[in-house]
């Protein structure tokens, strides 16, 4: 049987992943309003990935006979003034989520819940990728964002991103 604390943390994380999706959709909306469809595409795909993360946790809990309680999703409260603002907010948010995933991992290890530790291994790796991607976007914007032609190229690069569902098997 799954540890009660680990189950509660995973249940809470479902809500946080859905909030992340909502936050990224808000960022996509900002960029769409700026005429940067590539940036909007990037964050729309980020939103879908976060929804997938929530569903993986949802299914994992159900597969382990744990009840899932869905909570309200908070409205994103960020106000973006520059093209860099969402990029920095996204990176800070990914660092926050990494801390949350690490806390669940620690609780699972403490409870000797090896199945959940193994399940969370994928999320640990995923968070490393998410942080690298978000910091990479910041670096690119710092290098190219002030030049209209380079910004156009970066926007075009981001427009080429396609969605792929996670490969984690439950």
Short mmCIF file of N, CA and C in Angstrom, two decimals:
data_model
loop_
_atom_site.label_atom_id
_atom_site.label_comp_id
_atom_site.label_asym_id
_atom_site.label_seq_id
_atom_site.Cartn_x
_atom_site.Cartn_y
_atom_site.Cartn_z
N UNK A 1 0.84 -1.19 0.00
CA UNK A 1 0.00 0.00 0.00
C UNK A 1 0.88 1.24 0.00
N UNK A 2 0.45 2.26 -0.74
CA UNK A 2 1.23 3.49 -0.86
C UNK A 2 1.18 4.28 0.44
N UNK A 3 2.30 4.86 0.77
CA UNK A 3 2.40 5.73 1.93
C UNK A 3 1.44 6.91 1.79
N UNK A 4 0.75 7.23 2.88
CA UNK A 4 -0.26 8.30 2.86
C UNK A 4 0.34 9.66 2.48
N UNK A 5 1.51 9.97 3.01
CA UNK A 5 2.14 11.26 2.70
C UNK A 5 2.53 11.33 1.22
N UNK A 6 3.08 10.25 0.70
CA UNK A 6 3.49 10.21 -0.71
C UNK A 6 2.27 10.36 -1.61
N UNK A 7 1.20 9.66 -1.27
CA UNK A 7 -0.03 9.77 -2.03
C UNK A 7 -0.56 11.20 -2.03
N UNK A 8 -0.55 11.84 -0.87
CA UNK A 8 -1.04 13.22 -0.76
C UNK A 8 -0.17 14.18 -1.58
N UNK A 9 1.15 13.98 -1.54
CA UNK A 9 2.04 14.84 -2.31
C UNK A 9 1.82 14.68 -3.81
N UNK A 10 1.65 13.44 -4.27
CA UNK A 10 1.38 13.21 -5.69
C UNK A 10 0.03 13.81 -6.09
N UNK A 11 -0.95 13.66 -5.21
CA UNK A 11 -2.26 14.23 -5.49
C UNK A 11 -2.17 15.75 -5.62
N UNK A 12 -1.43 16.37 -4.73
CA UNK A 12 -1.23 17.81 -4.79
C UNK A 12 -0.46 18.21 -6.05
N UNK A 13 0.47 17.37 -6.44
CA UNK A 13 1.28 17.68 -7.61
C UNK A 13 0.44 17.67 -8.89
N UNK A 14 -0.61 16.85 -8.93
CA UNK A 14 -1.51 16.87 -10.09
C UNK A 14 -2.03 18.29 -10.29
N UNK A 15 -2.48 18.92 -9.21
CA UNK A 15 -2.99 20.28 -9.29
C UNK A 15 -1.90 21.24 -9.75
N UNK A 16 -0.70 21.07 -9.23
CA UNK A 16 0.40 21.96 -9.60
C UNK A 16 0.79 21.80 -11.07
N UNK A 17 0.72 20.58 -11.58
CA UNK A 17 1.00 20.35 -13.00
C UNK A 17 -0.07 21.00 -13.87
N UNK A 18 -1.32 20.91 -13.45
CA UNK A 18 -2.41 21.56 -14.20
C UNK A 18 -2.27 23.08 -14.13
N UNK A 19 -1.84 23.60 -12.99
CA UNK A 19 -1.56 25.04 -12.90
C UNK A 19 -0.43 25.41 -13.86
N UNK A 20 0.59 24.57 -13.92
CA UNK A 20 1.71 24.84 -14.84
C UNK A 20 1.20 24.92 -16.28
N UNK A 21 0.29 24.03 -16.65
CA UNK A 21 -0.29 24.07 -17.99
C UNK A 21 -1.01 25.39 -18.21
N UNK A 22 -1.76 25.81 -17.22
CA UNK A 22 -2.51 27.07 -17.30
C UNK A 22 -1.54 28.26 -17.41
N UNK A 23 -0.46 28.21 -16.65
CA UNK A 23 0.55 29.27 -16.67
C UNK A 23 1.19 29.35 -18.06
N UNK A 24 1.54 28.21 -18.64
CA UNK A 24 2.17 28.21 -19.96
C UNK A 24 1.20 28.63 -21.05
N UNK A 25 -0.06 28.30 -20.88
CA UNK A 25 -1.05 28.77 -21.83
C UNK A 25 -1.18 30.29 -21.76
N UNK A 26 -1.05 30.85 -20.56
CA UNK A 26 -1.06 32.30 -20.40
C UNK A 26 0.15 32.93 -21.09
N UNK A 27 1.29 32.28 -21.00
CA UNK A 27 2.49 32.78 -21.69
C UNK A 27 2.30 32.71 -23.21
N UNK A 28 1.72 31.61 -23.68
CA UNK A 28 1.44 31.48 -25.12
C UNK A 28 0.51 32.60 -25.57
N UNK A 29 -0.46 32.90 -24.75
CA UNK A 29 -1.40 33.97 -25.06
C UNK A 29 -0.68 35.32 -25.16
N UNK A 30 0.25 35.58 -24.26
CA UNK A 30 1.03 36.82 -24.31
C UNK A 30 1.78 36.92 -25.63
N UNK A 31 2.50 35.84 -26.00
CA UNK A 31 3.29 35.88 -27.22
C UNK A 31 2.41 35.96 -28.47
N UNK A 32 1.27 35.30 -28.46
CA UNK A 32 0.35 35.40 -29.59
C UNK A 32 -0.09 36.86 -29.77
N UNK A 33 -0.32 37.53 -28.66
CA UNK A 33 -0.70 38.94 -28.72
C UNK A 33 0.41 39.84 -29.23
N UNK A 34 1.64 39.37 -29.14
CA UNK A 34 2.79 40.13 -29.64
C UNK A 34 3.12 39.77 -31.09
N UNK A 35 2.35 38.85 -31.67
CA UNK A 35 2.61 38.43 -33.05
C UNK A 35 3.74 37.43 -33.18
N UNK A 36 4.12 36.79 -32.08
CA UNK A 36 5.20 35.81 -32.10
C UNK A 36 4.60 34.41 -31.99
N UNK A 37 4.13 33.92 -33.14
CA UNK A 37 3.44 32.63 -33.15
C UNK A 37 4.35 31.47 -32.79
N UNK A 38 5.64 31.59 -33.07
CA UNK A 38 6.57 30.53 -32.71
C UNK A 38 6.72 30.40 -31.20
N UNK A 39 6.87 31.53 -30.52
CA UNK A 39 6.94 31.53 -29.07
C UNK A 39 5.63 31.00 -28.49
N UNK A 40 4.50 31.42 -29.09
CA UNK A 40 3.20 30.94 -28.63
C UNK A 40 3.12 29.42 -28.79
N UNK A 41 3.58 28.91 -29.92
CA UNK A 41 3.59 27.47 -30.16
C UNK A 41 4.41 26.75 -29.10
N UNK A 42 5.59 27.28 -28.79
CA UNK A 42 6.46 26.66 -27.79
C UNK A 42 5.72 26.48 -26.46
N UNK A 43 5.05 27.53 -26.03
CA UNK A 43 4.37 27.47 -24.73
C UNK A 43 3.05 26.71 -24.79
N UNK A 44 2.41 26.65 -25.94
CA UNK A 44 1.23 25.79 -26.07
C UNK A 44 1.63 24.33 -25.91
N UNK A 45 2.76 23.97 -26.48
CA UNK A 45 3.26 22.60 -26.33
C UNK A 45 3.69 22.35 -24.89
N UNK A 46 4.31 23.35 -24.26
CA UNK A 46 4.65 23.21 -22.84
C UNK A 46 3.39 22.93 -22.01
N UNK A 47 2.31 23.64 -22.33
CA UNK A 47 1.05 23.44 -21.61
C UNK A 47 0.57 22.00 -21.76
N UNK A 48 0.62 21.48 -22.98
CA UNK A 48 0.19 20.10 -23.21
C UNK A 48 1.06 19.11 -22.45
N UNK A 49 2.36 19.37 -22.39
CA UNK A 49 3.25 18.48 -21.64
C UNK A 49 2.89 18.46 -20.16
N UNK A 50 2.57 19.63 -19.61
CA UNK A 50 2.21 19.69 -18.20
C UNK A 50 0.90 18.95 -17.93
N UNK A 51 -0.03 19.03 -18.87
CA UNK A 51 -1.27 18.26 -18.73
C UNK A 51 -0.96 16.77 -18.73
N UNK A 52 -0.04 16.36 -19.60
CA UNK A 52 0.37 14.95 -19.64
C UNK A 52 0.99 14.53 -18.31
N UNK A 53 1.81 15.39 -17.74
CA UNK A 53 2.43 15.07 -16.45
C UNK A 53 1.36 14.84 -15.39
N UNK A 54 0.36 15.72 -15.38
CA UNK A 54 -0.74 15.56 -14.42
C UNK A 54 -1.45 14.23 -14.64
N UNK A 55 -1.70 13.89 -15.89
CA UNK A 55 -2.42 12.65 -16.19
C UNK A 55 -1.59 11.42 -15.83
N UNK A 56 -0.29 11.49 -16.00
CA UNK A 56 0.56 10.37 -15.59
C UNK A 56 0.44 10.13 -14.08
N UNK A 57 0.46 11.20 -13.32
CA UNK A 57 0.32 11.07 -11.87
C UNK A 57 -1.08 10.61 -11.48
N UNK A 58 -2.07 11.13 -12.17
CA UNK A 58 -3.46 10.73 -11.95
C UNK A 58 -3.62 9.22 -12.16
N UNK A 59 -3.11 8.73 -13.29
CA UNK A 59 -3.20 7.30 -13.59
C UNK A 59 -2.37 6.46 -12.62
N UNK A 60 -1.21 6.96 -12.26
CA UNK A 60 -0.36 6.23 -11.31
C UNK A 60 -1.08 6.05 -9.98
N UNK A 61 -1.69 7.10 -9.49
CA UNK A 61 -2.42 6.99 -8.23
C UNK A 61 -3.57 6.01 -8.35
N UNK A 62 -4.33 6.09 -9.43
CA UNK A 62 -5.44 5.15 -9.61
C UNK A 62 -4.93 3.72 -9.75
N UNK A 63 -3.83 3.54 -10.46
CA UNK A 63 -3.25 2.20 -10.61
C UNK A 63 -2.76 1.62 -9.28
N UNK A 64 -2.59 2.47 -8.30
CA UNK A 64 -2.15 2.05 -6.97
C UNK A 64 -3.27 2.19 -5.94
N UNK A 65 -4.50 2.16 -6.42
CA UNK A 65 -5.70 2.19 -5.56
C UNK A 65 -5.74 3.39 -4.62
N UNK A 66 -5.28 4.53 -5.13
CA UNK A 66 -5.31 5.76 -4.35
C UNK A 66 -6.38 6.69 -4.90
N UNK A 67 -7.11 7.33 -4.02
CA UNK A 67 -8.11 8.29 -4.43
C UNK A 67 -7.43 9.56 -4.95
N UNK A 68 -8.04 10.19 -5.93
CA UNK A 68 -7.54 11.45 -6.47
C UNK A 68 -8.58 12.51 -6.17
N UNK A 69 -8.13 13.61 -5.61
CA UNK A 69 -9.00 14.75 -5.34
C UNK A 69 -8.53 15.91 -6.19
N UNK A 70 -9.40 16.39 -7.06
CA UNK A 70 -9.05 17.51 -7.93
C UNK A 70 -9.43 18.81 -7.23
N UNK A 71 -8.50 19.73 -7.21
CA UNK A 71 -8.71 21.03 -6.57
C UNK A 71 -8.85 22.10 -7.64
N UNK A 72 -9.24 23.29 -7.24
CA UNK A 72 -9.35 24.42 -8.16
C UNK A 72 -7.95 24.79 -8.68
N UNK A 73 -7.92 25.24 -9.91
CA UNK A 73 -6.66 25.69 -10.51
C UNK A 73 -6.62 27.20 -10.41
N UNK A 74 -5.57 27.71 -9.78
CA UNK A 74 -5.42 29.15 -9.58
C UNK A 74 -5.20 29.86 -10.92
N UNK A 75 -5.65 31.09 -10.98
CA UNK A 75 -5.44 31.93 -12.16
C UNK A 75 -3.99 32.42 -12.16
N UNK A 76 -3.29 32.31 -13.30
CA UNK A 76 -1.93 32.87 -13.35
C UNK A 76 -1.97 34.37 -13.03
N UNK A 77 -1.01 34.82 -12.25
CA UNK A 77 -1.02 36.21 -11.79
C UNK A 77 0.15 37.04 -12.30
N UNK A 78 0.88 36.51 -13.25
CA UNK A 78 2.03 37.23 -13.79
C UNK A 78 1.59 38.27 -14.81
N UNK A 79 2.27 39.40 -14.81
CA UNK A 79 2.05 40.44 -15.81
C UNK A 79 3.36 40.57 -16.59
N UNK A 80 3.28 40.38 -17.90
CA UNK A 80 4.46 40.41 -18.74
C UNK A 80 4.54 41.74 -19.47
N UNK A 81 5.68 42.39 -19.35
CA UNK A 81 5.88 43.68 -20.00
C UNK A 81 6.87 43.60 -21.16
N UNK A 82 7.81 42.67 -21.05
CA UNK A 82 8.81 42.52 -22.10
C UNK A 82 8.77 41.09 -22.64
N UNK A 83 9.38 40.89 -23.78
CA UNK A 83 9.44 39.55 -24.36
C UNK A 83 10.24 38.58 -23.50
N UNK A 84 11.13 39.09 -22.68
CA UNK A 84 11.95 38.26 -21.81
C UNK A 84 11.19 37.82 -20.55
N UNK A 85 10.22 38.59 -20.12
CA UNK A 85 9.52 38.30 -18.86
C UNK A 85 8.97 36.87 -18.77
N UNK A 86 8.23 36.40 -19.78
CA UNK A 86 7.72 35.03 -19.66
C UNK A 86 8.83 33.97 -19.63
N UNK A 87 9.90 34.22 -20.35
CA UNK A 87 11.01 33.26 -20.38
C UNK A 87 11.61 33.11 -18.98
N UNK A 88 11.84 34.23 -18.32
CA UNK A 88 12.41 34.18 -16.97
C UNK A 88 11.41 33.59 -15.97
N UNK A 89 10.14 33.93 -16.13
CA UNK A 89 9.11 33.37 -15.24
C UNK A 89 9.00 31.86 -15.43
N UNK A 90 9.09 31.41 -16.66
CA UNK A 90 9.02 29.96 -16.94
C UNK A 90 10.20 29.24 -16.32
N UNK A 91 11.39 29.82 -16.43
CA UNK A 91 12.57 29.18 -15.84
C UNK A 91 12.44 29.10 -14.32
N UNK A 92 12.02 30.18 -13.70
CA UNK A 92 11.82 30.16 -12.24
C UNK A 92 10.75 29.14 -11.85
N UNK A 93 9.72 29.03 -12.65
CA UNK A 93 8.65 28.07 -12.36
C UNK A 93 9.18 26.64 -12.48
N UNK A 94 9.99 26.36 -13.49
CA UNK A 94 10.56 25.02 -13.63
C UNK A 94 11.46 24.67 -12.45
N UNK A 95 12.22 25.63 -11.97
CA UNK A 95 13.04 25.39 -10.78
C UNK A 95 12.16 25.07 -9.57
N UNK A 96 11.05 25.78 -9.44
CA UNK A 96 10.10 25.52 -8.36
C UNK A 96 9.53 24.10 -8.47
N UNK A 97 9.12 23.71 -9.69
CA UNK A 97 8.56 22.37 -9.89
C UNK A 97 9.62 21.30 -9.61
N UNK A 98 10.86 21.56 -9.99
CA UNK A 98 11.92 20.61 -9.67
C UNK A 98 11.99 20.38 -8.16
N UNK A 99 11.89 21.45 -7.38
CA UNK A 99 11.89 21.32 -5.93
C UNK A 99 10.72 20.48 -5.43
N UNK A 100 9.55 20.67 -6.03
CA UNK A 100 8.38 19.89 -5.64
C UNK A 100 8.57 18.40 -5.95
N UNK A 101 9.06 18.10 -7.14
CA UNK A 101 9.30 16.70 -7.53
C UNK A 101 10.36 16.09 -6.62
N UNK A 102 11.41 16.83 -6.33
CA UNK A 102 12.45 16.32 -5.42
C UNK A 102 11.88 16.02 -4.04
N UNK A 103 10.96 16.84 -3.56
CA UNK A 103 10.35 16.61 -2.23
C UNK A 103 9.50 15.33 -2.24
N UNK A 104 8.79 15.09 -3.33
CA UNK A 104 8.01 13.85 -3.42
C UNK A 104 8.95 12.65 -3.47
N UNK A 105 10.01 12.79 -4.25
CA UNK A 105 11.02 11.72 -4.36
C UNK A 105 11.62 11.41 -3.00
N UNK A 106 11.98 12.46 -2.26
CA UNK A 106 12.54 12.27 -0.91
C UNK A 106 11.55 11.56 0.01
N UNK A 107 10.29 11.96 -0.05
CA UNK A 107 9.27 11.33 0.79
C UNK A 107 9.09 9.86 0.41
N UNK A 108 9.13 9.56 -0.88
CA UNK A 108 9.00 8.17 -1.33
C UNK A 108 10.19 7.34 -0.88
N UNK A 109 11.38 7.91 -0.96
CA UNK A 109 12.56 7.20 -0.48
C UNK A 109 12.48 6.95 1.02
N UNK A 110 12.07 7.96 1.77
CA UNK A 110 11.95 7.83 3.22
C UNK A 110 10.93 6.75 3.58
N UNK A 111 9.85 6.65 2.80
CA UNK A 111 8.81 5.66 3.06
C UNK A 111 9.18 4.28 2.48
N UNK A 112 10.33 4.22 1.83
CA UNK A 112 10.79 2.99 1.18
C UNK A 112 9.77 2.49 0.14
N UNK A 113 9.18 3.45 -0.55
CA UNK A 113 8.20 3.19 -1.60
C UNK A 113 8.96 3.12 -2.92
N UNK A 114 9.54 1.97 -3.18
CA UNK A 114 10.44 1.80 -4.33
C UNK A 114 9.71 1.97 -5.66
N UNK A 115 8.46 1.56 -5.72
CA UNK A 115 7.70 1.70 -6.96
C UNK A 115 7.52 3.17 -7.32
N UNK A 116 7.21 4.00 -6.32
CA UNK A 116 7.03 5.43 -6.59
C UNK A 116 8.36 6.09 -6.90
N UNK A 117 9.41 5.67 -6.23
CA UNK A 117 10.74 6.21 -6.55
C UNK A 117 11.05 5.94 -8.02
N UNK A 118 10.79 4.71 -8.45
CA UNK A 118 11.06 4.38 -9.85
C UNK A 118 10.17 5.20 -10.79
N UNK A 119 8.90 5.37 -10.44
CA UNK A 119 7.99 6.19 -11.23
C UNK A 119 8.52 7.62 -11.35
N UNK A 120 9.03 8.15 -10.25
CA UNK A 120 9.50 9.54 -10.22
C UNK A 120 10.84 9.75 -10.92
N UNK A 121 11.58 8.68 -11.16
CA UNK A 121 12.85 8.81 -11.87
C UNK A 121 12.67 9.54 -13.20
N UNK A 122 11.60 9.21 -13.92
CA UNK A 122 11.34 9.86 -15.21
C UNK A 122 11.13 11.35 -15.01
N UNK A 123 10.39 11.73 -13.97
CA UNK A 123 10.11 13.14 -13.71
C UNK A 123 11.37 13.90 -13.31
N UNK A 124 12.26 13.24 -12.59
CA UNK A 124 13.53 13.88 -12.23
C UNK A 124 14.31 14.22 -13.50
N UNK A 125 14.40 13.26 -14.42
CA UNK A 125 15.09 13.51 -15.69
C UNK A 125 14.38 14.58 -16.51
N UNK A 126 13.07 14.51 -16.53
CA UNK A 126 12.26 15.49 -17.28
C UNK A 126 12.50 16.90 -16.77
N UNK A 127 12.59 17.06 -15.46
CA UNK A 127 12.82 18.40 -14.90
C UNK A 127 14.20 18.93 -15.29
N UNK A 128 15.17 18.06 -15.38
CA UNK A 128 16.49 18.49 -15.86
C UNK A 128 16.40 19.05 -17.27
N UNK A 129 15.63 18.36 -18.13
CA UNK A 129 15.43 18.83 -19.50
C UNK A 129 14.66 20.15 -19.52
N UNK A 130 13.63 20.24 -18.68
CA UNK A 130 12.81 21.46 -18.65
C UNK A 130 13.64 22.67 -18.24
N UNK A 131 14.48 22.50 -17.23
CA UNK A 131 15.33 23.62 -16.79
C UNK A 131 16.34 23.98 -17.86
N UNK A 132 16.92 22.98 -18.52
CA UNK A 132 17.90 23.26 -19.58
C UNK A 132 17.23 23.99 -20.75
N UNK A 133 16.03 23.55 -21.12
CA UNK A 133 15.31 24.21 -22.22
C UNK A 133 14.96 25.66 -21.87
N UNK A 134 14.47 25.88 -20.67
CA UNK A 134 14.07 27.24 -20.30
C UNK A 134 15.27 28.17 -20.18
N UNK A 135 16.37 27.68 -19.62
CA UNK A 135 17.56 28.54 -19.54
C UNK A 135 18.16 28.76 -20.93
N UNK A 136 18.05 27.77 -21.81
CA UNK A 136 18.53 27.92 -23.18
C UNK A 136 17.75 28.99 -23.94
N UNK A 137 16.45 29.04 -23.72
CA UNK A 137 15.64 30.08 -24.36
C UNK A 137 16.04 31.47 -23.87
N UNK A 138 16.33 31.58 -22.60
CA UNK A 138 16.77 32.87 -22.06
C UNK A 138 18.09 33.29 -22.71
N UNK A 139 19.03 32.35 -22.81
CA UNK A 139 20.32 32.66 -23.44
C UNK A 139 20.14 33.11 -24.89
N UNK A 140 19.29 32.40 -25.62
CA UNK A 140 19.05 32.77 -27.02
C UNK A 140 18.42 34.16 -27.13
N UNK A 141 17.48 34.44 -26.25
CA UNK A 141 16.83 35.76 -26.29
C UNK A 141 17.83 36.85 -25.92
N UNK A 142 18.70 36.57 -24.97
CA UNK A 142 19.73 37.56 -24.60
C UNK A 142 20.66 37.82 -25.78
N UNK A 143 20.97 36.79 -26.53
CA UNK A 143 21.87 36.94 -27.67
C UNK A 143 21.20 37.60 -28.87
N UNK A 144 19.95 37.24 -29.14
CA UNK A 144 19.33 37.60 -30.41
C UNK A 144 18.10 38.50 -30.30
N UNK A 145 17.54 38.63 -29.13
CA UNK A 145 16.25 39.29 -28.98
C UNK A 145 16.19 40.74 -29.39
N UNK A 146 17.32 41.44 -29.35
CA UNK A 146 17.32 42.86 -29.70
C UNK A 146 17.42 43.10 -31.21
N UNK A 147 17.73 42.06 -31.96
CA UNK A 147 17.86 42.17 -33.40
C UNK A 147 16.60 41.59 -34.06
N UNK A 148 15.88 42.39 -34.82
CA UNK A 148 14.59 41.97 -35.39
C UNK A 148 14.74 40.72 -36.27
N UNK A 149 15.79 40.67 -37.10
CA UNK A 149 15.97 39.51 -37.98
C UNK A 149 16.28 38.25 -37.17
N UNK A 150 17.11 38.40 -36.16
CA UNK A 150 17.45 37.25 -35.32
C UNK A 150 16.23 36.80 -34.51
N UNK A 151 15.43 37.75 -34.04
CA UNK A 151 14.21 37.41 -33.31
C UNK A 151 13.25 36.65 -34.23
N UNK A 152 13.17 37.08 -35.48
CA UNK A 152 12.34 36.38 -36.47
C UNK A 152 12.82 34.94 -36.63
N UNK A 153 14.13 34.75 -36.72
CA UNK A 153 14.70 33.40 -36.86
C UNK A 153 14.41 32.55 -35.63
N UNK A 154 14.56 33.13 -34.44
CA UNK A 154 14.27 32.40 -33.21
C UNK A 154 12.80 32.04 -33.15
N UNK A 155 11.94 32.97 -33.51
CA UNK A 155 10.50 32.71 -33.54
C UNK A 155 10.20 31.56 -34.51
N UNK A 156 10.86 31.56 -35.66
CA UNK A 156 10.66 30.50 -36.65
C UNK A 156 11.14 29.15 -36.10
N UNK A 157 12.25 29.17 -35.40
CA UNK A 157 12.76 27.94 -34.79
C UNK A 157 11.73 27.37 -33.80
N UNK A 158 11.19 28.23 -32.97
CA UNK A 158 10.22 27.79 -31.96
C UNK A 158 8.91 27.34 -32.59
N UNK A 159 8.58 27.91 -33.74
CA UNK A 159 7.37 27.49 -34.46
C UNK A 159 7.49 26.06 -34.97
N UNK A 160 8.71 25.58 -35.16
CA UNK A 160 8.94 24.23 -35.65
C UNK A 160 8.81 23.14 -34.60
N UNK A 161 8.65 23.52 -33.36
CA UNK A 161 8.53 22.51 -32.30
C UNK A 161 7.20 21.77 -32.47
N UNK A 162 7.26 20.45 -32.36
CA UNK A 162 6.06 19.63 -32.45
C UNK A 162 5.84 18.89 -31.14
N UNK A 163 4.59 18.62 -30.87
CA UNK A 163 4.21 17.93 -29.65
C UNK A 163 4.50 16.45 -29.76
N UNK A 164 5.06 15.88 -28.71
CA UNK A 164 5.19 14.42 -28.62
C UNK A 164 4.85 14.01 -27.20
N UNK A 165 3.96 13.06 -27.09
CA UNK A 165 3.51 12.59 -25.78
C UNK A 165 4.66 11.92 -25.05
N UNK A 166 4.63 11.96 -23.72
CA UNK A 166 5.70 11.30 -22.95
C UNK A 166 5.71 9.81 -23.18
N UNK A 167 6.88 9.22 -23.06
CA UNK A 167 7.05 7.80 -23.33
C UNK A 167 7.02 6.96 -22.05
N UNK A 168 6.67 7.53 -20.95
CA UNK A 168 6.62 6.81 -19.67
C UNK A 168 5.48 5.81 -19.68
N UNK A 169 5.81 4.57 -19.41
CA UNK A 169 4.79 3.51 -19.31
C UNK A 169 4.48 3.27 -17.84
N UNK A 170 3.19 3.18 -17.56
CA UNK A 170 2.78 2.95 -16.17
C UNK A 170 2.56 1.49 -15.91
#
